[in-house]
Tab-separated table of C-alpha atoms in Angstrom:
chain	number	residue	atom	x	y	z
A	58	MET	CA	181.736	149.676	134.859
A	59	ASP	CA	183.884	149.975	137.994
A	60	GLY	CA	187.206	150.448	136.154
A	61	GLU	CA	188.385	146.959	137.053
A	62	HIS	CA	188.083	143.724	135.137
A	63	ALA	CA	189.194	140.123	135.375
A	64	ALA	CA	192.594	139.417	133.800
A	65	VAL	CA	193.312	136.184	131.974
A	66	ASN	CA	194.619	134.653	135.194
A	67	GLY	CA	191.559	135.692	137.204
A	68	ARG	CA	193.156	138.557	139.108
A	69	LYS	CA	191.555	141.986	139.230
A	70	ARG	CA	193.433	144.900	137.801
A	71	SER	CA	192.794	148.423	136.603
A	72	HIS	CA	192.873	149.291	132.911
A	73	PRO	CA	196.517	149.611	131.746
A	74	PRO	CA	197.711	152.294	129.326
A	75	GLN	CA	197.106	151.707	125.619
A	76	ARG	CA	199.452	149.045	124.291
A	77	SER	CA	200.607	147.988	120.847
A	78	HIS	CA	199.684	144.613	119.363
A	79	HIS	CA	203.340	143.578	119.784
A	80	GLU	CA	203.113	144.236	123.540
A	81	VAL	CA	199.896	142.230	123.766
A	82	ALA	CA	201.572	139.360	121.903
A	83	ASP	CA	204.603	139.562	124.210
A	84	ALA	CA	202.402	139.355	127.327
A	85	LEU	CA	200.356	136.406	126.052
A	86	ARG	CA	203.484	134.624	124.788
A	87	SER	CA	204.995	134.889	128.267
A	88	ARG	CA	201.871	133.335	129.821
A	89	ILE	CA	201.964	130.441	127.379
A	90	ARG	CA	205.666	129.745	127.835
A	91	SER	CA	205.374	129.945	131.654
A	92	GLY	CA	202.515	127.419	131.683
A	93	GLU	CA	199.979	129.918	132.989
A	94	LEU	CA	198.057	129.238	129.781
A	95	ARG	CA	198.225	125.460	129.242
A	96	PRO	CA	198.308	123.349	126.051
A	97	GLY	CA	194.778	122.815	124.769
A	98	GLN	CA	193.312	125.579	126.938
A	99	ARG	CA	190.898	127.989	125.266
A	100	MET	CA	191.943	131.615	125.340
A	101	PRO	CA	189.662	134.372	126.619
A	102	THR	CA	187.530	136.011	123.953
A	103	GLN	CA	188.943	138.862	121.900
A	104	ALA	CA	186.569	141.209	123.719
A	105	GLN	CA	187.924	140.086	127.100
A	106	LEU	CA	191.521	140.494	125.964
A	107	ALA	CA	190.788	143.927	124.489
A	108	ASP	CA	189.259	144.951	127.812
A	109	GLU	CA	192.173	143.610	129.837
A	110	PHE	CA	194.907	145.240	127.773
A	111	GLY	CA	193.007	148.441	127.038
A	112	VAL	CA	193.280	148.083	123.249
A	113	GLU	CA	190.968	147.795	120.255
A	114	ARG	CA	189.947	144.323	119.096
A	115	GLY	CA	191.965	144.836	115.928
A	116	ALA	CA	195.146	144.988	118.028
A	117	VAL	CA	194.125	141.772	119.789
A	118	ARG	CA	193.542	140.025	116.456
A	119	GLN	CA	196.964	141.125	115.227
A	120	ALA	CA	198.568	139.823	118.436
A	121	LEU	CA	196.786	136.471	118.126
A	122	ARG	CA	197.869	136.112	114.502
A	123	ILE	CA	201.486	136.684	115.557
A	124	LEU	CA	201.199	133.881	118.121
A	125	GLN	CA	199.512	131.641	115.573
A	126	SER	CA	202.408	132.211	113.147
A	127	GLU	CA	204.761	131.177	115.975
A	128	GLN	CA	202.766	127.933	116.415
A	129	LEU	CA	201.684	128.943	119.918
A	130	LEU	CA	197.947	129.218	119.111
A	131	THR	CA	195.463	127.416	116.887
A	132	ASN	CA	191.946	128.255	115.670
A	133	VAL	CA	192.523	131.992	115.528
A	134	SER	CA	189.492	133.617	113.901
A	135	LYS	CA	186.885	136.293	114.475
A	136	GLY	CA	184.542	133.659	115.915
A	137	SER	CA	185.320	131.320	118.799
A	138	PRO	CA	188.315	131.929	121.089
A	139	ALA	CA	191.724	130.656	120.022
A	140	THR	CA	193.302	127.595	121.645
A	141	VAL	CA	196.800	127.169	123.064
A	142	ALA	CA	198.714	124.824	120.756
A	143	PRO	CA	199.186	121.208	121.956
A	144	ILE	CA	202.981	121.656	121.982
A	145	PRO	CA	203.402	125.420	122.467
A	146	GLY	CA	206.658	126.954	121.434
A	147	LYS	CA	207.875	123.951	119.453
A	148	VAL	CA	209.808	125.868	116.839
A	149	PRO	CA	211.537	123.932	114.040
A	150	THR	CA	215.288	124.281	113.796
A	151	GLY	CA	217.817	123.763	111.046
A	152	PRO	CA	219.475	125.745	108.263
A	153	GLU	CA	216.336	125.801	106.111
A	154	VAL	CA	214.207	127.556	108.757
A	155	PRO	CA	213.642	131.226	107.851
A	156	PRO	CA	214.785	134.004	110.198
A	157	GLN	CA	212.431	134.593	113.132
A	158	PRO	CA	212.155	137.267	115.857
A	159	THR	CA	214.556	136.782	118.749
A	160	THR	CA	211.663	136.252	121.185
A	161	VAL	CA	210.518	133.298	119.048
A	162	ALA	CA	213.754	131.672	117.901
A	163	LEU	CA	216.191	132.054	120.791
A	164	ALA	CA	214.391	130.246	123.638
A	165	PRO	CA	213.935	126.832	121.946
A	166	ARG	CA	217.532	126.871	120.701
A	167	ILE	CA	218.841	127.698	124.185
A	168	SER	CA	216.666	124.895	125.580
A	169	ALA	CA	218.118	122.457	123.043
A	170	ALA	CA	221.640	123.554	123.975
A	171	PHE	CA	220.945	122.704	127.630
A	172	THR	CA	220.399	119.030	126.804
A	173	ALA	CA	224.185	118.687	126.363
A	174	ARG	CA	226.367	117.523	129.257
A	175	HIS	CA	228.601	120.575	128.856
A	176	VAL	CA	226.645	123.725	127.979
A	177	GLU	CA	228.646	126.578	126.420
A	178	ILE	CA	226.994	129.897	125.583
A	179	ASP	CA	228.759	133.026	124.345
A	180	ALA	CA	226.690	136.178	123.821
A	181	LEU	CA	227.401	139.646	122.469
A	182	CYS	CA	224.504	142.040	122.993
A	183	LEU	CA	223.346	145.407	124.314
A	184	THR	CA	221.658	144.435	127.613
A	185	ALA	CA	221.326	140.591	127.783
A	186	VAL	CA	217.535	140.865	128.240
A	187	SER	CA	216.800	138.360	125.419
A	188	LEU	CA	219.295	135.847	126.813
A	189	THR	CA	217.905	136.161	130.344
A	190	LEU	CA	214.367	135.521	129.082
A	191	ALA	CA	215.474	132.583	126.923
A	192	LEU	CA	217.125	130.866	129.894
A	193	GLY	CA	213.810	130.616	131.733
A	194	GLU	CA	212.665	127.322	130.203
A	195	PRO	CA	215.914	125.313	130.605
A	196	LEU	CA	216.213	126.549	134.200
A	197	ARG	CA	212.679	125.287	134.893
A	198	GLU	CA	213.603	121.951	133.292
A	199	ILE	CA	216.642	121.660	135.562
A	200	HIS	CA	214.653	122.523	138.696
A	201	ALA	CA	212.003	119.964	137.681
A	202	GLY	CA	214.712	117.300	137.408
A	203	ARG	CA	214.157	116.609	133.706
A	204	ILE	CA	217.656	117.678	132.598
A	205	LYS	CA	220.942	118.127	134.449
A	206	PRO	CA	224.096	119.301	132.642
A	207	ASP	CA	227.419	118.568	134.306
A	208	ARG	CA	228.851	122.001	133.536
A	209	ILE	CA	227.604	125.385	132.268
A	210	ASP	CA	229.951	128.054	130.898
A	211	VAL	CA	228.482	131.419	129.896
A	212	ARG	CA	230.457	134.404	128.586
A	213	VAL	CA	228.731	137.719	127.854
A	214	LEU	CA	230.124	140.789	126.083
A	215	LEU	CA	228.243	144.047	126.826
A	216	PRO	CA	229.025	147.717	126.101
A	217	SER	CA	231.175	149.518	128.627
A	218	ARG	CA	229.614	152.100	130.908
A	219	ASP	CA	232.497	154.444	130.053
A	220	ILE	CA	231.565	155.054	126.400
A	221	ASP	CA	229.015	157.332	124.752
A	222	LEU	CA	226.494	154.897	123.310
A	223	ALA	CA	225.523	155.257	119.663
A	224	PHE	CA	222.080	154.019	120.782
A	225	PRO	CA	220.009	154.461	122.783
A	226	ALA	CA	220.818	158.136	122.414
A	227	PRO	CA	218.865	161.409	122.226
A	228	VAL	CA	218.280	162.848	118.751
A	229	ALA	CA	219.128	166.337	119.986
A	230	PRO	CA	222.566	166.741	121.582
A	231	SER	CA	222.262	166.400	125.336
A	232	SER	CA	224.633	166.208	128.275
A	233	ASP	CA	222.177	165.131	130.989
A	234	GLY	CA	222.897	161.422	130.470
A	235	ARG	CA	219.341	160.230	131.245
A	236	LEU	CA	219.193	157.619	128.487
A	237	GLN	CA	222.680	156.344	129.336
A	238	ARG	CA	221.755	155.948	133.007
A	239	ARG	CA	218.549	154.076	132.143
A	240	TRP	CA	220.425	151.733	129.784
A	241	LEU	CA	223.132	151.152	132.392
A	242	ALA	CA	220.551	150.268	135.040
A	243	GLN	CA	218.928	147.781	132.661
A	244	ARG	CA	222.274	146.299	131.596
A	245	ASN	CA	223.291	145.765	135.212
A	246	ALA	CA	219.921	144.427	136.349
A	247	GLN	CA	219.690	141.886	133.517
A	248	GLY	CA	223.286	140.793	134.039
A	249	GLN	CA	222.795	140.350	137.771
A	250	VAL	CA	219.625	138.292	137.272
A	251	LEU	CA	221.317	136.124	134.640
A	252	ARG	CA	224.347	135.505	136.849
A	253	HIS	CA	222.273	134.816	139.980
A	254	ASN	CA	219.891	132.391	138.244
A	255	LEU	CA	222.739	130.376	136.759
A	256	GLN	CA	225.046	130.377	139.768
A	257	ALA	CA	222.179	129.254	141.984
A	258	LEU	CA	222.316	125.930	140.122
A	259	ARG	CA	225.645	125.223	141.811
A	260	SER	CA	224.158	125.131	145.304
A	261	THR	CA	220.733	123.701	144.403
A	262	HIS	CA	221.750	121.017	141.894
A	263	GLY	CA	225.513	120.637	142.187
A	264	ILE	CA	226.166	121.840	138.634
A	265	ASP	CA	229.577	123.340	137.849
A	266	VAL	CA	228.622	126.859	136.676
A	267	HIS	CA	230.856	129.670	135.413
A	268	VAL	CA	229.436	133.049	134.305
A	269	SER	CA	231.741	135.836	133.066
A	270	PHE	CA	231.170	139.355	131.718
A	271	ARG	CA	233.485	141.635	129.745
A	272	ALA	CA	232.981	145.225	128.588
A	273	LEU	CA	233.232	146.364	124.963
A	274	PRO	CA	234.589	149.815	124.005
A	275	PHE	CA	231.843	150.254	121.367
A	276	THR	CA	228.080	149.929	120.852
A	277	PRO	CA	227.473	146.585	119.097
A	278	PRO	CA	225.418	147.022	115.894
A	279	VAL	CA	224.548	143.306	115.993
A	280	LYS	CA	223.767	140.621	118.550
A	281	LEU	CA	225.399	137.201	118.453
A	282	TYR	CA	224.788	133.970	120.364
A	283	LEU	CA	227.147	130.989	120.073
A	284	LEU	CA	225.792	127.699	121.402
A	285	ASN	CA	227.909	124.661	122.319
A	286	GLY	CA	230.500	125.467	119.675
A	287	SER	CA	228.166	124.300	116.917
A	288	GLU	CA	225.604	127.028	116.313
A	289	ALA	CA	225.701	130.782	115.699
A	290	LEU	CA	222.586	132.962	115.969
A	291	PHE	CA	222.963	136.442	114.509
A	292	ALA	CA	220.680	139.499	114.396
A	293	TYR	CA	220.983	143.169	113.456
A	294	TYR	CA	220.056	145.950	115.836
A	295	THR	CA	217.929	148.108	113.541
A	296	VAL	CA	218.096	151.675	114.854
A	297	GLN	CA	214.933	153.747	114.651
A	298	ARG	CA	213.948	157.251	115.572
A	299	ARG	CA	211.154	157.189	118.131
A	300	GLU	CA	209.664	159.108	121.023
A	301	GLN	CA	210.065	157.651	124.515
A	302	GLU	CA	209.111	158.727	128.009
A	303	VAL	CA	212.269	159.236	130.039
A	304	ASP	CA	211.994	160.569	133.592
A	305	SER	CA	208.373	161.663	132.955
A	306	GLU	CA	209.378	163.618	129.842
A	307	GLN	CA	208.851	162.768	126.168
A	308	LEU	CA	212.215	162.523	124.427
A	309	GLU	CA	213.096	161.955	120.762
A	310	THR	CA	215.624	159.135	120.638
A	311	TYR	CA	217.571	156.788	118.414
A	312	ASP	CA	217.048	153.256	119.726
A	313	ALA	CA	216.683	149.617	118.673
A	314	GLU	CA	214.263	146.898	119.797
A	315	GLY	CA	216.528	143.915	120.277
A	316	THR	CA	213.931	141.368	121.404
A	317	ARG	CA	212.176	141.615	118.019
A	318	SER	CA	215.321	141.580	115.871
A	319	MET	CA	215.207	138.853	113.222
A	320	LEU	CA	217.539	136.029	114.235
A	321	PHE	CA	219.494	134.184	111.526
A	322	ALA	CA	220.670	130.676	112.431
A	323	PHE	CA	223.855	128.974	111.215
A	324	GLU	CA	224.832	125.406	112.143
A	325	GLN	CA	228.195	123.701	111.872
A	326	GLY	CA	228.007	120.798	109.462
A	327	ALA	CA	225.034	122.230	107.541
A	328	GLY	CA	227.231	123.133	104.588
A	329	LEU	CA	230.424	125.057	103.938
A	330	ARG	CA	228.736	128.458	104.277
A	331	ASP	CA	227.157	127.685	107.679
A	332	THR	CA	230.235	125.928	109.033
A	333	THR	CA	232.517	128.808	108.047
A	334	PHE	CA	230.157	131.382	109.580
A	335	VAL	CA	230.090	129.489	112.898
A	336	GLU	CA	233.879	129.130	112.954
A	337	GLN	CA	234.520	132.780	112.063
A	338	SER	CA	231.967	133.944	114.641
A	339	HIS	CA	233.831	132.036	117.337
A	340	LEU	CA	237.143	133.508	116.225
A	341	TRP	CA	235.644	137.012	116.251
A	342	PHE	CA	234.094	136.593	119.707
A	343	ASP	CA	237.287	135.127	121.198
A	344	ALA	CA	239.353	137.956	119.709
A	345	LEU	CA	237.113	140.595	121.282
A	346	TRP	CA	237.123	138.756	124.605
A	347	GLU	CA	240.894	138.385	124.733
A	348	THR	CA	242.017	141.763	123.316
A	349	ILE	CA	240.036	145.027	123.452
A	350	SER	CA	237.369	144.104	126.041
A	351	SER	CA	237.903	144.908	129.714
A	352	GLU	CA	236.624	143.906	133.140
A	353	LEU	CA	232.914	144.588	133.580
A	354	LEU	CA	231.349	145.274	136.968
A	355	LEU	CA	227.552	145.126	137.133
A	356	THR	CA	227.265	148.274	139.231
A	357	ASN	CA	226.102	151.827	138.609
């Protein structure tokens, strides 16, 4: 074998480093949501996927089962290749739906929010990477001319660059600041992409867009998304001890994987408990925005 193989999209590429089944699922999910893998299309065989991603077939099967549980794939078995679901990514909503990973639950709810004439999104998070990813589908819908809000208001609360983060942080005391600098670069990059993608709608589609950022004086232990004043999506950042490569060196760290955090959904009008949670979440967010947060510049 020449060390190269055909990827799912037909391109040639060298074998990547060993990946986890979650990373394989993330990559395939992205291809389905982007339309690269179309509804009704048969997936490559498990052997082909294992070869492409440089993993064992067991990891591929686990990844496919994850996507099947998210209603993105059908016919997942050890035999014939799986098939992309007829309506990929159609995730049910409502107060009775159980919590789901952020990568699964956030995008369809953001898309639903963008069908309103006035879109309002408030977010409190660590880097805004989940929000930036979730905005992909409604932005494509706007560019395709299928939806067009009159106005979009987005407010984002992120940790300040001037604090010592509780996470990500090295397990052993350190003063070199490598993890902080990497987080800051990611925070700024995601924020800049989010702001650019939304503000571009003003010139391309004539939509009234406002995007604002404020800095928090603490590391948020939770993430919160408030949609159109009627829905609150809440998840915990679960901190774990793990080894990461930072500047070509293995480092023991405390960190959290926000994109896989389980997202709990609360809707106004779905009962006293849900309505009160949504209202109190808005009060909490507004209080942080108007009191102890400060100006945030997306620069290093």
